[in-house]
CSV table of C-alpha atoms and ligand atoms in Angstrom, one decimal:
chain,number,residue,atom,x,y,z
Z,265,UNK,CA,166.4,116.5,46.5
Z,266,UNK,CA,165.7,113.3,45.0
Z,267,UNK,CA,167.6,112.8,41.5
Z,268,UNK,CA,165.2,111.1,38.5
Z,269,UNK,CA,166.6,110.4,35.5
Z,270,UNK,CA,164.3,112.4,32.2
Z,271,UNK,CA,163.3,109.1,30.5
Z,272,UNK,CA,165.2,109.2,26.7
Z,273,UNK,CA,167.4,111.9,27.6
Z,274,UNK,CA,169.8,110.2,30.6
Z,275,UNK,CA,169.4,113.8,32.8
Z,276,UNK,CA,168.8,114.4,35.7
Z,277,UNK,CA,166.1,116.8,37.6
Z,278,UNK,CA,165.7,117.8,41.3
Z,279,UNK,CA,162.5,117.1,42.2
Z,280,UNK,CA,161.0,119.1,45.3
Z,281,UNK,CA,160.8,117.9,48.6
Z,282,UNK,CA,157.1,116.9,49.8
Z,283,UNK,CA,156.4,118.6,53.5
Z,284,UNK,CA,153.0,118.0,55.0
Z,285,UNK,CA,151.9,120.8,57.6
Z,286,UNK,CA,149.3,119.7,60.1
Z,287,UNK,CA,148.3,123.2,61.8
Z,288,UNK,CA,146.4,123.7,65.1
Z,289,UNK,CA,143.8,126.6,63.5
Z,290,UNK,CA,143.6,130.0,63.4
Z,291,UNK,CA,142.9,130.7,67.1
Z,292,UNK,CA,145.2,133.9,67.3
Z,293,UNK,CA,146.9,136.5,65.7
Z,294,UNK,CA,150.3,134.1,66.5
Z,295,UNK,CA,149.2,131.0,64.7
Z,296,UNK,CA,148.0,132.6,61.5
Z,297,UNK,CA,151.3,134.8,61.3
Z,298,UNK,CA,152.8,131.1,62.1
Z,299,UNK,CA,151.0,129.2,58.8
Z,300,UNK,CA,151.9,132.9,56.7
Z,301,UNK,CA,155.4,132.6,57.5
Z,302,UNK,CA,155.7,128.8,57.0
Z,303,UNK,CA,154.3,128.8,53.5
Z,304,UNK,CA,156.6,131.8,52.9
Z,305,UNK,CA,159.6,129.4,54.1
Z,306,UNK,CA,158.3,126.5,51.8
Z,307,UNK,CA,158.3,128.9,49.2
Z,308,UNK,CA,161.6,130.4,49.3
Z,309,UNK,CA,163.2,127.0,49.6
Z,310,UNK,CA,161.3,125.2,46.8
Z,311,UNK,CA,159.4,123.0,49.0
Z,312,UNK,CA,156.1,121.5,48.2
Z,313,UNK,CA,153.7,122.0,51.7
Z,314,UNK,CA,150.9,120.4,52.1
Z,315,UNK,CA,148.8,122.2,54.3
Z,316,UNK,CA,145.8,120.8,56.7
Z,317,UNK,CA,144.3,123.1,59.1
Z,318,UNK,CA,142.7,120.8,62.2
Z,319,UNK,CA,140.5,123.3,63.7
Z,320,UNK,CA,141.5,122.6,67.2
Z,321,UNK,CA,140.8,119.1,66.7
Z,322,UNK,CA,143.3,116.3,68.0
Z,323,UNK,CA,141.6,113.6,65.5
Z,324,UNK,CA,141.9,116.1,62.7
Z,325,UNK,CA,145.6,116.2,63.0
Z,326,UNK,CA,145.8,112.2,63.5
Z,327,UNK,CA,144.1,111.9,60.1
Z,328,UNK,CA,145.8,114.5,58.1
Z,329,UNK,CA,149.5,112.9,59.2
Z,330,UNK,CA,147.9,109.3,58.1
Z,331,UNK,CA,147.1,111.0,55.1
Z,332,UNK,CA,150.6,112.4,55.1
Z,333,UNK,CA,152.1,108.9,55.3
Z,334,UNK,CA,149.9,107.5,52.7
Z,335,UNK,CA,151.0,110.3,50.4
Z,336,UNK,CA,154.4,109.2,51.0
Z,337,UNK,CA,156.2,112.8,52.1
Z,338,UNK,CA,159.3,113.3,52.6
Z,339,UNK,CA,158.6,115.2,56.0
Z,340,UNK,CA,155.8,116.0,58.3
Z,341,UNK,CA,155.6,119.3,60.2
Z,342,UNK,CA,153.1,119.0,63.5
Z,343,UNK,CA,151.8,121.8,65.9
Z,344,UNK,CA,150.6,119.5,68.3
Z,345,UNK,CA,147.1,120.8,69.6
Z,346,UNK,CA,147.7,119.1,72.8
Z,347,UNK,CA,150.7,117.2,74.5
Z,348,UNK,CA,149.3,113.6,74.8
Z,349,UNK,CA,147.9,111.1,72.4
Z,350,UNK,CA,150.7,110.7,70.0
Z,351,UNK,CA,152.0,107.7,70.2
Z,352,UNK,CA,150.5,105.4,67.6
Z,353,UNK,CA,150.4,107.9,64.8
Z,354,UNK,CA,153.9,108.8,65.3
Z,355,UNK,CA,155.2,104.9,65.4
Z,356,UNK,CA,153.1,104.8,61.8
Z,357,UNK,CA,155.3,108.0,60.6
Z,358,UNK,CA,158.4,106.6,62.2
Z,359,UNK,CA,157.3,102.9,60.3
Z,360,UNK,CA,157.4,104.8,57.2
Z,361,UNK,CA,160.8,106.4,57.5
Z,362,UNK,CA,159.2,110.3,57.7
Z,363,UNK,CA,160.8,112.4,59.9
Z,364,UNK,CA,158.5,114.4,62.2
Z,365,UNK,CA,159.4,118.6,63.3
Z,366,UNK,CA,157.3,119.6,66.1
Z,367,UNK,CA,156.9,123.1,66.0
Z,368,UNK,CA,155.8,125.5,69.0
Z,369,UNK,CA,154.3,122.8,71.2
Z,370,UNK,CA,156.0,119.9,72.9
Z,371,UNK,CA,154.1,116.3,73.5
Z,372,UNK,CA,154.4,113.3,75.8
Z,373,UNK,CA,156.1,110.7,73.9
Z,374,UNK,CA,159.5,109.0,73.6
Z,375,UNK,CA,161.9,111.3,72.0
Z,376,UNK,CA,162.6,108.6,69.0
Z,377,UNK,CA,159.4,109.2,67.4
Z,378,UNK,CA,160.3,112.6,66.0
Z,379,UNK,CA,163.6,114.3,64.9
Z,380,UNK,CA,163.9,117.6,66.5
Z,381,UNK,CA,160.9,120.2,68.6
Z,382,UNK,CA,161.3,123.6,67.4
Z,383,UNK,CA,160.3,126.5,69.9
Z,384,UNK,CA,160.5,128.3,73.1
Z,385,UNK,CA,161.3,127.0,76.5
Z,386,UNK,CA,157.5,128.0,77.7
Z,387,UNK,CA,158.3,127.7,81.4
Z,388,UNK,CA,160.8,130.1,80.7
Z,389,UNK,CA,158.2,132.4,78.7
Z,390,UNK,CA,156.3,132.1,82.2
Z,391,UNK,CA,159.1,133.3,84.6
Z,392,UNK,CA,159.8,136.3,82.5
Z,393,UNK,CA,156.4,137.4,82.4
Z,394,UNK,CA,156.1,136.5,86.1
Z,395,UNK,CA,159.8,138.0,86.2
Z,396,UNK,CA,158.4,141.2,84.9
Z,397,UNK,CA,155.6,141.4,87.0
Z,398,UNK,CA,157.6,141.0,90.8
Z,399,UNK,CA,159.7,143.8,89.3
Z,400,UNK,CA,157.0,145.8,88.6
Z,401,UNK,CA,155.3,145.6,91.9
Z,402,UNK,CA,157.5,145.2,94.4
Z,403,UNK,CA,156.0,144.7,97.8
Z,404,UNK,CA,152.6,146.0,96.9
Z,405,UNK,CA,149.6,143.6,97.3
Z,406,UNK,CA,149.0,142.3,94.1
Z,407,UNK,CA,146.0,139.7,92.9
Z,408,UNK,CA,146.0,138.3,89.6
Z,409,UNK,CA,143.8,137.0,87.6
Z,410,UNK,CA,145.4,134.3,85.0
Z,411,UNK,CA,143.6,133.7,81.3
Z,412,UNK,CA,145.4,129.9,80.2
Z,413,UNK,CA,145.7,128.6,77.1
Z,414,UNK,CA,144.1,125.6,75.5
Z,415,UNK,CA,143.9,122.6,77.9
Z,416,UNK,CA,145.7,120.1,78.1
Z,417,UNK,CA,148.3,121.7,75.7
Z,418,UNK,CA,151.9,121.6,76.6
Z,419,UNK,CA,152.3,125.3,76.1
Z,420,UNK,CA,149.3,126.7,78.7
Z,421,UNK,CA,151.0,123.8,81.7
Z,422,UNK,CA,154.3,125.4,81.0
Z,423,UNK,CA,153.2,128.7,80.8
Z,424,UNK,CA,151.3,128.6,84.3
Z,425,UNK,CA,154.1,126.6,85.6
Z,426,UNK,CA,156.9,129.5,84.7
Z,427,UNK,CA,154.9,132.4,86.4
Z,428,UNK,CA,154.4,130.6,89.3
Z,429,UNK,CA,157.9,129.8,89.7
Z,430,UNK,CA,158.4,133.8,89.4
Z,431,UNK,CA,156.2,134.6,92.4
Z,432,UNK,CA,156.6,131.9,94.7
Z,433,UNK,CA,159.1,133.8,96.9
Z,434,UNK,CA,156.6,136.7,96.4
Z,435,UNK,CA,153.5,136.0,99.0
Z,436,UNK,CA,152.7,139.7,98.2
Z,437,UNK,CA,151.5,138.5,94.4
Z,438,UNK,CA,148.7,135.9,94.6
Z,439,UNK,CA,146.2,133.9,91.7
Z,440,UNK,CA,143.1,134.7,92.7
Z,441,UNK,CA,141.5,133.3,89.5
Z,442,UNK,CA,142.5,131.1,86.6
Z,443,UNK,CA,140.5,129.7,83.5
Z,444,UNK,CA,140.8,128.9,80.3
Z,445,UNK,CA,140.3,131.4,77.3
Z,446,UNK,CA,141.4,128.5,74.8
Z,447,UNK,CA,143.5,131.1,73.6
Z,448,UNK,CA,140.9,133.2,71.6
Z,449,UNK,CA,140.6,137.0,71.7
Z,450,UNK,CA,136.7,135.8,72.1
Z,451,UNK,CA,137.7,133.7,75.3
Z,452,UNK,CA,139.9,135.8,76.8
Z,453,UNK,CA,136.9,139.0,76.8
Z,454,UNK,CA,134.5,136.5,78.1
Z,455,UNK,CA,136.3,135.0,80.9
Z,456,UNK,CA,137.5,138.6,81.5
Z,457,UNK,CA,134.0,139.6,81.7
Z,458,UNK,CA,133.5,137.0,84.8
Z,459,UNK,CA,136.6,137.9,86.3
Z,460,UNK,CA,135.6,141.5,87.1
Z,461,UNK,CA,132.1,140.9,88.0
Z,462,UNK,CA,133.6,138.1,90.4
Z,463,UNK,CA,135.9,140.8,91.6
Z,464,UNK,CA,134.2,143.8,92.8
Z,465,UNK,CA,134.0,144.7,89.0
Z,466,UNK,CA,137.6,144.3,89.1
Z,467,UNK,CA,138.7,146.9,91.6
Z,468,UNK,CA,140.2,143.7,93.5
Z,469,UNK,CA,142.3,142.8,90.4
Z,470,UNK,CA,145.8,144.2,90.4
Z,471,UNK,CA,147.2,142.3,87.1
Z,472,UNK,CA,146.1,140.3,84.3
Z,473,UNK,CA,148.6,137.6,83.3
Z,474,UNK,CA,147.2,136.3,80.2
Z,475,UNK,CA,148.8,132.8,78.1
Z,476,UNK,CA,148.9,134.6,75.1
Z,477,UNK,CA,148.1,138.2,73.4
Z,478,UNK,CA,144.8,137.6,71.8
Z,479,UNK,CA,143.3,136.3,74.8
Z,480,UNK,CA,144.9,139.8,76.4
Z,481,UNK,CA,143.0,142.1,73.8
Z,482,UNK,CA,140.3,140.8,74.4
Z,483,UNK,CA,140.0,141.2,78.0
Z,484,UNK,CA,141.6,144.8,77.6
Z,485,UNK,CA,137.8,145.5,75.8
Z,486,UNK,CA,136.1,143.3,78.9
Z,487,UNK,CA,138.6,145.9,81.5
Z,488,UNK,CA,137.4,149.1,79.1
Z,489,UNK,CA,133.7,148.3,79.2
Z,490,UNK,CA,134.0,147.6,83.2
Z,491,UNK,CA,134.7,151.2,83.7
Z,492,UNK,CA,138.4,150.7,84.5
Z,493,UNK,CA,142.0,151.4,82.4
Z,494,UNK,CA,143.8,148.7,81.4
Z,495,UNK,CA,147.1,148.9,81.8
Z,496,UNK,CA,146.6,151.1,84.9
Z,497,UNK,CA,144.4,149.7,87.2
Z,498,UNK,CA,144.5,146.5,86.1
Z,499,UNK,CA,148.4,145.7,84.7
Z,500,UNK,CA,148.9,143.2,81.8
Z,501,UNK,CA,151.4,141.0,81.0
Z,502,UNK,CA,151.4,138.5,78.5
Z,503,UNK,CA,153.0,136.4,75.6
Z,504,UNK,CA,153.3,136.1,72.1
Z,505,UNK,CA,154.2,139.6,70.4
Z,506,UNK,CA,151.5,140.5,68.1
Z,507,UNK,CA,150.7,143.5,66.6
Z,508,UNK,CA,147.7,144.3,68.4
Z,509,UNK,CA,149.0,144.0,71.5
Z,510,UNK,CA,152.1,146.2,70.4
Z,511,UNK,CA,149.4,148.8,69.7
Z,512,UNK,CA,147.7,148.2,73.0
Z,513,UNK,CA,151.1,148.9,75.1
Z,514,UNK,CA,151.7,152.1,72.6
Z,515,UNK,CA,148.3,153.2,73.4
Z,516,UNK,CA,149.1,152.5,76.8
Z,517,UNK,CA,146.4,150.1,77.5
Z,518,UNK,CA,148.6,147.6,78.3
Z,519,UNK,CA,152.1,146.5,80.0
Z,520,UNK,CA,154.2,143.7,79.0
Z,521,UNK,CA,154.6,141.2,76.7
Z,522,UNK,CA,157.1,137.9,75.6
Z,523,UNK,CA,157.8,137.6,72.4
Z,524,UNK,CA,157.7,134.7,70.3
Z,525,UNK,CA,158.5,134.0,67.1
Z,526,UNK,CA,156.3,132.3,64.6
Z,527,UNK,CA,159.1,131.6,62.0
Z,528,UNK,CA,159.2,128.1,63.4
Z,529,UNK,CA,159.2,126.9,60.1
Z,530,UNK,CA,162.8,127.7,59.2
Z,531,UNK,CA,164.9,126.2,61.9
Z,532,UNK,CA,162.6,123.0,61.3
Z,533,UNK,CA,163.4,123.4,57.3
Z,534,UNK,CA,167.2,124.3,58.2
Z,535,UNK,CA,167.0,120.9,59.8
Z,536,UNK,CA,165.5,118.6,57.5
Z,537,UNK,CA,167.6,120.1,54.7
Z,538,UNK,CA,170.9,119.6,56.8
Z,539,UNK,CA,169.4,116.0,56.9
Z,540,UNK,CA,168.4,115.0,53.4
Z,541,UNK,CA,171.8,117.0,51.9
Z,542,UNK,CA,174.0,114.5,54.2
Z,543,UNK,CA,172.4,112.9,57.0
Z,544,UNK,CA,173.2,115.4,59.5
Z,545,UNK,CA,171.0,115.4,62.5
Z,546,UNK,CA,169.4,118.4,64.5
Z,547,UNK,CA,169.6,118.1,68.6
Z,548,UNK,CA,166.6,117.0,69.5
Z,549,UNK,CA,165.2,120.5,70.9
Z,550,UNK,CA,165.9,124.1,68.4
Z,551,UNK,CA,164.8,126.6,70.9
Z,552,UNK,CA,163.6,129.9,70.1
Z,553,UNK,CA,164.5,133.1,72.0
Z,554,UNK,CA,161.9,134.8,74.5
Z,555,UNK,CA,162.1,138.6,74.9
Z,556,UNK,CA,160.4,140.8,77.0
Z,557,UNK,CA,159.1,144.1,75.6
Z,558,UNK,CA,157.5,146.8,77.6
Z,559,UNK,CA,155.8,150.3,76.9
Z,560,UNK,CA,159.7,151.3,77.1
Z,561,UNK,CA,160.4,149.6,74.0
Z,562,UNK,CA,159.1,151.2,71.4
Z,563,UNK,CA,155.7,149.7,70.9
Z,564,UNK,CA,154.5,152.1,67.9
Z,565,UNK,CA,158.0,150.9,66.2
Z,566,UNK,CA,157.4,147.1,67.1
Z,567,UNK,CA,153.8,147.0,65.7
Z,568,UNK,CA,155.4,148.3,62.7
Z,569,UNK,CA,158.0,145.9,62.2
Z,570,UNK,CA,155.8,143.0,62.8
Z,571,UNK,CA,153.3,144.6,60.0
Z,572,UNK,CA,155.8,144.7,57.9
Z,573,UNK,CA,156.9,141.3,58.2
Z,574,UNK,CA,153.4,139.7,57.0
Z,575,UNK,CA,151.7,139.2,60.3
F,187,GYE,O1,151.4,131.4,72.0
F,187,GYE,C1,149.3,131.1,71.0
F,187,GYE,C2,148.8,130.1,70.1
F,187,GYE,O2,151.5,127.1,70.6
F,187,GYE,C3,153.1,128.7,71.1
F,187,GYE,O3,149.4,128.9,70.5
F,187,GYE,C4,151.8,128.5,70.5
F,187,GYE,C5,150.6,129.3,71.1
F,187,GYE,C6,150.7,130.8,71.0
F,187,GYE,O4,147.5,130.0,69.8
F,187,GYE,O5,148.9,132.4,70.6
């Protein structure tokens, strides 16, 4: 903390650290547990956080770190909506001496214009849902259909990327389909919806591999109201960990999921603190674990948990 001296009395005070957070949205059950949790980390730690919420919009997020910058924070947290774009706004951070934490999405930029990316390895979060999948249908004839993530963001390329790593050796396992559902539980039932009607209302789907949970649920409703069980005769797998889709897999109605966490926030405080205490800097990647869970794994007990924990 920054030491001012109490005028008259020749104290001192800490004064708290200023942190601007420039969020994505609220496009799933994952991001707002994200901005809970990171306010709860602010909290515990005595940090001012600013908050600005982008909704989805790139130029929102440009604006709200110039406003950062002009408020002279000590920090700047950034979910990066999409991966490119950057630079300029991140040379004006860097300009000002405010250290930048990207948290849960990665960007295409030169790795001196922020300090440290916290979160998972997403190509990795691909192969083990792909991983999961090859496992689970060995040499069976399996088409899937393939809900992505927001375009152009570093976390739907990776994604994609990762599962088809998984099943290249597999020419049993094939993408028949693949669109965006923006991440939304809204997206993913609609583009659900024009899956099955594309495919023989979905009796030539095997699995569903969706870029995140929400987008999952919602196409779980799109597989119910086609007449066919989720989880059964169409398999899902996805990513994120929510609780709904912990209900979904205890209820049966779905399969698989990789967990992430959204305490992103407190590896990327951990860091800065390390940093302002004595200069100490983070490697320029903290990455998060990615665990698979399956209807083997206690999914009643998992919702629970996550319930529990503010989501
Ligand atoms: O998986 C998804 C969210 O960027 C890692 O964004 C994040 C992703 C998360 O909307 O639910």
């Amino acid at each position: 903390a920054i030491s001012v001296a109490v005028m008259g009395f020749g104290t001192t005070a800490a004064v708290a650290e200023t942190v601007g957070f420039s969020q994505i949205g609220s496009e799933s059950g994952w991001r707002a547990a994200e901005t809970t949790i990171t306010r709860q980390q602010a909290e515990k730690r005595g940090i001012d956080l600013r908050f600005s919420d982008a909704q989805q919009r790139q130029e929102n997020q440009i604006a709200a770190l110039r406003s950062f910058v002009a408020q002279g924070v000590d920090a700047i947290l950034l979910a990066p909506v999409v991966s490119t774009g950057w630079d300029n706004i991140l040379m004006e951070a860097r300009d000002a001496e405010i250290p930048v934490v990207l948290l849960d999405r990665r960007i295409d930029a030169p790795d001196d214009l922020y300090m440290t990316a916290v979160g998972a390895d997403s190509v990795h979060e691909g192969e083990v849902a792909g991983g999961w999948l090859v496992d689970e249908v060995g040499d069976r004839q399996c088409n899937v259909v393939e809900l992505q993530g927001t375009t152009g963001s570093s976390v739907a390329i990776e994604r994609k990327q990762g599962f088809e790593n998984a099943i290249a050796d597999h020419p049993n396992i094939s993408i028949i389909r693949s669109q965006t559902g923006d991440f939304t539980r809204s997206g993913g039932k609609e583009v659900m919806e024009s899956f099955l009607q594309a495919e023989n209302g979905g009796r030539n789907i095997c699995a569903l591999f969706s870029h995140n949970d929400d987008m999952a649920v919602g196409a779980i409703q799109a597989i119910k109201e086609a007449g066919l069980n989720p989880g059964e005769d169409i398999l899902t797998v996805s990513i994120d960990g929510v609780p709904d889709y912990f209900r979904a897999m205890a209820n049966g109605d779905a399969n698989a999921t990789v967990e992430l966490t959204p305490n992103m926030a407190g590896p990327a405080f951990d860091a800065l603190q390390a940093w302002w205490q004595d200069g100490t800097l983070p490697p320029k990647f903290i990455q998060t674990p990615s665990t698979l869970y399956t209807q083997a794994d206690d999914p009643e007990g998992e919702y629970q948990r996550r319930k529990d924990l503010g989501y």
